[in-house]
Every structure is written in C-alpha cells, then in structure tokens.
Amino acid sequence: MHTMRAFVSSLLSLLAMLPAAAWSADDAWAQAQASHLWQRDEWLKLVHYKAGAWAGTWRSDADDPRFFLADTGPQDPRAELAATLAAFAAPAELGDAHAQCRFVARLSWLRSELELGELSQPDCAGYRKFRDLVQATRVVLVFPSYYLNSPSSMFGHTLLRLDSGEADGGSEYLSFAVNFGAIVDPGDNGLFFALKGLTGAYPGQFAVDHYYKKIQEYNHGENRDIWEYPLDLSAPETERLIQHLWELREIEFAYYFFDENCSYRVLELLEVARPGIDLTSAFPLTAIPIDTVRAVQRAGAVQGKHFRAAKGTVLKQRLAALPPELHEVVVELSLSPERLDDDDLQALDPATRAQLIEAAYKYLRYTQTDAARDPAVAQRSFRLLQALRRQAAELPGDDAPVDPDRSPDLSHGSRRLAAGLWTEEEREYLSLGLRLSLHSLQENRAGFPLGAQINLGNVDLRVEDDGRLDLNRLDLIDIVSLSPRDRFFKPLSWAVRTGVERQWTGGREHRVAHVNGGAGASRAPWPGALVYSLATARLEYNHGYADRLQPATGLRGGLLQDLGALTLHWDLGAEKFANGETRVRAELRHNLRLSRHQALHLELLWRDQQPEDTLAVGLRYQYYY
C-alpha cells in the first residue's frame, strides 16, 4: 500500500513538472486541424503566401528564413502553422527570441481562433520598446508624386504614415513613416540598377522612421509634391498593422520595380490589418503606385485627402501672385536684403511688399536645398525673415498652397486600349493598341504635370486587308521630361525611348530595333504651352542597311499646347546616320478628351526618307482603365 501511494505521489509530481503549455500546444494543434486553420485567408496573409502554379501549392513572398519556423514553411502553410503553435509553448527564458515575442500578430490572431491555454510568459522587451515608440491612432496612405529623375520613383511611390494624434501634440512632423524600399548597391551603374530592379535581384525591407525625414527627402530634396490620404482603419486594425510591422522588421522580400514593389507591399500590410479586404489581386503584372491608391479608394478605406506642396511648387505659386515686373526684384532681394530700403520698394503697397519679401525668402531657401551652410547666406536669410515677420499681417489671409494639377488619383487610368484607322501610301489598315502604363504628353493631363510622359509596354498591332495581324510598333520604355527653364528654375529636359518600330528604307518598310536618347531645354512662352529643343542620339538595327547597326545624331523640337479638353503637340526631328542617310519627320498629335477615361487621337506623320517622302494619317479611339 505504501508502495502504491509512493508511486501515485511520484506520478503526480512528474505530471506537475510538465509544462502546461505543452498540453495547450497539442490541444491547439488539434483544434487547428479540425478547422483547417492554415487555409484561412488571415493565416495566408500573415505569412504572405500566394497560390502556386499547381492547385493546392503555395509560396510565400518572404525570402528570409528568419520569417519561418518550419523548414518547409515557405511552401507549406500547414507545417508553418504547426511549427508556430509548437514554438509558442517554448520556455519563457528565450525572452525576445521567443516566438511569442517575434510573431505577435500571429499570436494575437491564433488566440482569437483557438483555446491556447496557459502559455509561457516570455519578457518581450524589444517589442515592448517598439510599441512604446510607435504609437498610432490614425493611418495615412501617402503618395509622393512622379519623380522622373529616378528609375525607381518615376511612377511615384506610396508609403504609410502612423499618426499618434494628441500624444505628439497633433504634429504630423512627429509621425512615423512606414516605407518598403530596395536595398541598392551604390556601386551599381544605371544598367545594373535597371536589370536588378526588373529581375528582383535587389532585396527589399520595411523601415519605420520619422515622417519629417520623408518630407525633407521628397518635398525639399527631390521637389516632389505629396498627397496624403487618411484611412478609416479601426483601433484593432491599426494595432494589427503595427504588430505585423514588428514581425517584418529586417525581413527581406525580392524587390521588383513594376509589380512586387513598395506599393504592392503596402497593400499587403493593409490586407493583414483588415481581414477580408482584397487589394493585391488586381495587380498580377504591374503595381503602378497611383493605381494602388485608387484600389484602396475603391475598397472604401480612404477618408479625404491633403496636399503637401513641394518647395518649388510653393515658390511658383508665390511668384505667380506677383506682377512679372517684380520677379527680377525677387532675385535682387535674395542677394541683397538691403534693397528693401530703396525708394521704389518703399513705395509699394504693403501687401505687395510683404508678398515680395516672402517670395525672396522662399527663393533664397530654395536655392540652398542640399547646399552646405554658408554664413553669408544664413545672414541674408535671417534679415529677410525678420522683414517678413514685420510685414506678416499684410500677407493675404489664405496663402496655403493649392494642388496645381488636380490630385493624381483623379487622372485617367494607367492602362490604355486603342482602336483606330490609318491610311498610308494608298493603303488603309486598322490598328489595335495596348499600353500597360502610364501617360503621354498629349493626353488628358489632369493629375499629371505638363511636359511629363511615362510610357511602359506600349504595343500597337496592324490589321492588314487580309486580316493578318502584324506588329506595327512596340515601345518598351518611352519617357519624356520637359521641364521649363526660367529665371528661377534651371531643369534639364530629356527623353529616352527604346523598342521596335517601322521605318522606310530603300523604298521598303522595315521593322527596326532602336534606342534613342536626347537632352536639351524647354520654355513656357505662355500659359499651358511648352516649346522644347533636344539634341538627340539614336542606335538602330535595320535589315535595310548594308551595315545593319547604325548610329545617328540629330535634333528634335516642338510645341505642346494644353487647351483643356484639347491638347496639341507638334514635333519635328532630323537625324543623320553614320552611313550618310538623313531622315526628316514632322508629327502632329492632337488629343481630344471625351471623358476622364476616353479620348480621340488624331495623328499625322510625314517622313522624308530616301528615296521618297511618306504621309500617314490615323484616327483612333482610346480607352483608359
């Protein structure tokens, strides 16, 4: 009897020594199997799984083994769920390395779905510090505008802003920015940068940093306007987003410029925050940032918008409020604030004088962007600021910068379908076109700056009389940046285009491969107009030449006129090839806006290419989506 009591006592003692969590994990896994929890959309989103090529197969977008607890986790949602539940039952002594500390969003969701029992209680000091730092009562979707001087930002960019509300005094400058970006090798040249960006060779990571740094980078350093779209995420949804951000710290994803990019990853974050919302499935090929903003709008998650003007935009609006004859005085004042004491400026009415001082101060600050501190410049800036403060009461009451071109979310759709009729050299044919993105010079410019063209993947097919389809033109990349120069701004205008097109050579039409580039200057002679002139270079592969690869140099110029619903574009060009051949062309492209997403396009193309000249006239209907 004594032996039996001793055995039972020992058995109870042994059972008492077993961690309660081990039983809880097993029980939780049984519950998960019963409900096939690994198939739930919330779990698939938390681990960033995408359906594989074969039914029932999965692949996580995360390329970092630190994001998985099962060896087969990247391809097996079930195994990753089982490993996660087992890891949650590990001893608390692991501290920050404990799965409960590393995967707080997973733990939170699994607690809501399963009876997890009494789990161990690790001290998650790292996560606690992160949460103390990153507080948020509101989430804002941010779109810095198109930046043509950087291949990775020419289509714009999106990030999130986390506002803590009254905790930071309501200042958005103290908010946090959530940004997904590529980790680029600074030693890569432009070619390697493009190749790696297109093939996913760069790793990408999320980063959380102060929002004021993004304002400095975009508004001040790159002179890009910013549009901010507050989201209607609830407190639990915001909390879930922050928890998942912690899980993704330093986790690498392959970065692709055109699809799995900054904007795509932001959509994934929002899908984790709000279970059931579908934002990413609309972007199987490309994720153009402004299209992702519109996807969030369509999902009903956006509450209004706010415009944050770039330094250059503010300066342009201040200059526009002054009579043109005072523009030169703005420059003089920025160089010599003592000019304020001159009789001609003392005679100005108080409001004009205040606006003049303000424009001079902002121009001086604009010229010092990214410049090292100069004591003499700082002294001039201080004197102008003092004078501005004395005159502040005379400034117009409402001087907030206004959106100059309508917000980009109101622009036409990024993709374009086209159907038209052409006549050329006594032949008539139909044309069918598809463009993946984004905007041409002569198209409806609402939401785009005048003089910006960013086209990617433009295909134009010709339907011959016998019904045969033939490639008429393929533009892989077609970018034009026409920024007007004046007394205050000195940007370079440039263009680059590569693809396949038809050219007349020796009396026959040939399809040729080509790469074109050009640089020059633009002016704005009157409102809504741009004139430009570029020196150009071309490399062409043409079966009509004895030496098929031919370089050429030339000139290109034109006029772009925005008349509201109608945009006119005249473009002239001439090229001289190394083999002695000369080409001259004149193009007229007129675009009539029928609605936000529809237009009629008239095009006349005259080409003087030996031995004869040709004229082509086309009219096509364009639909944007």
PDB file of C-alpha atoms in Angstrom, residues 148 439-442 449 451-455 478-482 497 556 569 589:
ATOM      1  CA  LEU A 148      11.333  61.222 -63.492  1.00  0.00           C
ATOM      2  CA  HIS A 439       0.706  58.753 -69.722  1.00  0.00           C
ATOM      3  CA  SER A 440       1.724  60.530 -72.944  1.00  0.00           C
ATOM      4  CA  LEU A 441       2.493  64.216 -73.443  1.00  0.00           C
ATOM      5  CA  GLN A 442      -0.670  64.999 -75.389  1.00  0.00           C
ATOM      6  CA  PRO A 449       2.462  67.724 -64.696  1.00  0.00           C
ATOM      7  CA  GLY A 451       5.524  68.007 -70.095  1.00  0.00           C
ATOM      8  CA  ALA A 452       5.744  64.594 -68.423  1.00  0.00           C
ATOM      9  CA  GLN A 453       5.478  61.371 -70.432  1.00  0.00           C
ATOM     10  CA  ILE A 454       5.995  57.955 -68.816  1.00  0.00           C
ATOM     11  CA  ASN A 455       5.105  55.016 -71.034  1.00  0.00           C
ATOM     12  CA  ASP A 478       9.223  55.860 -73.716  1.00  0.00           C
ATOM     13  CA  ILE A 479       9.931  58.685 -71.264  1.00  0.00           C
ATOM     14  CA  VAL A 480       9.986  62.430 -71.903  1.00  0.00           C
ATOM     15  CA  SER A 481      10.620  65.075 -69.243  1.00  0.00           C
ATOM     16  CA  LEU A 482      10.046  68.636 -70.457  1.00  0.00           C
ATOM     17  CA  ARG A 497      12.902  55.577 -75.834  1.00  0.00           C
ATOM     18  CA  ARG A 556      14.308  67.433 -82.138  1.00  0.00           C
ATOM     19  CA  HIS A 569       1.503  68.512 -79.948  1.00  0.00           C
ATOM     20  CA  ARG A 589      -0.661  64.637 -82.466  1.00  0.00           C
TER      21      ARG A 589
END
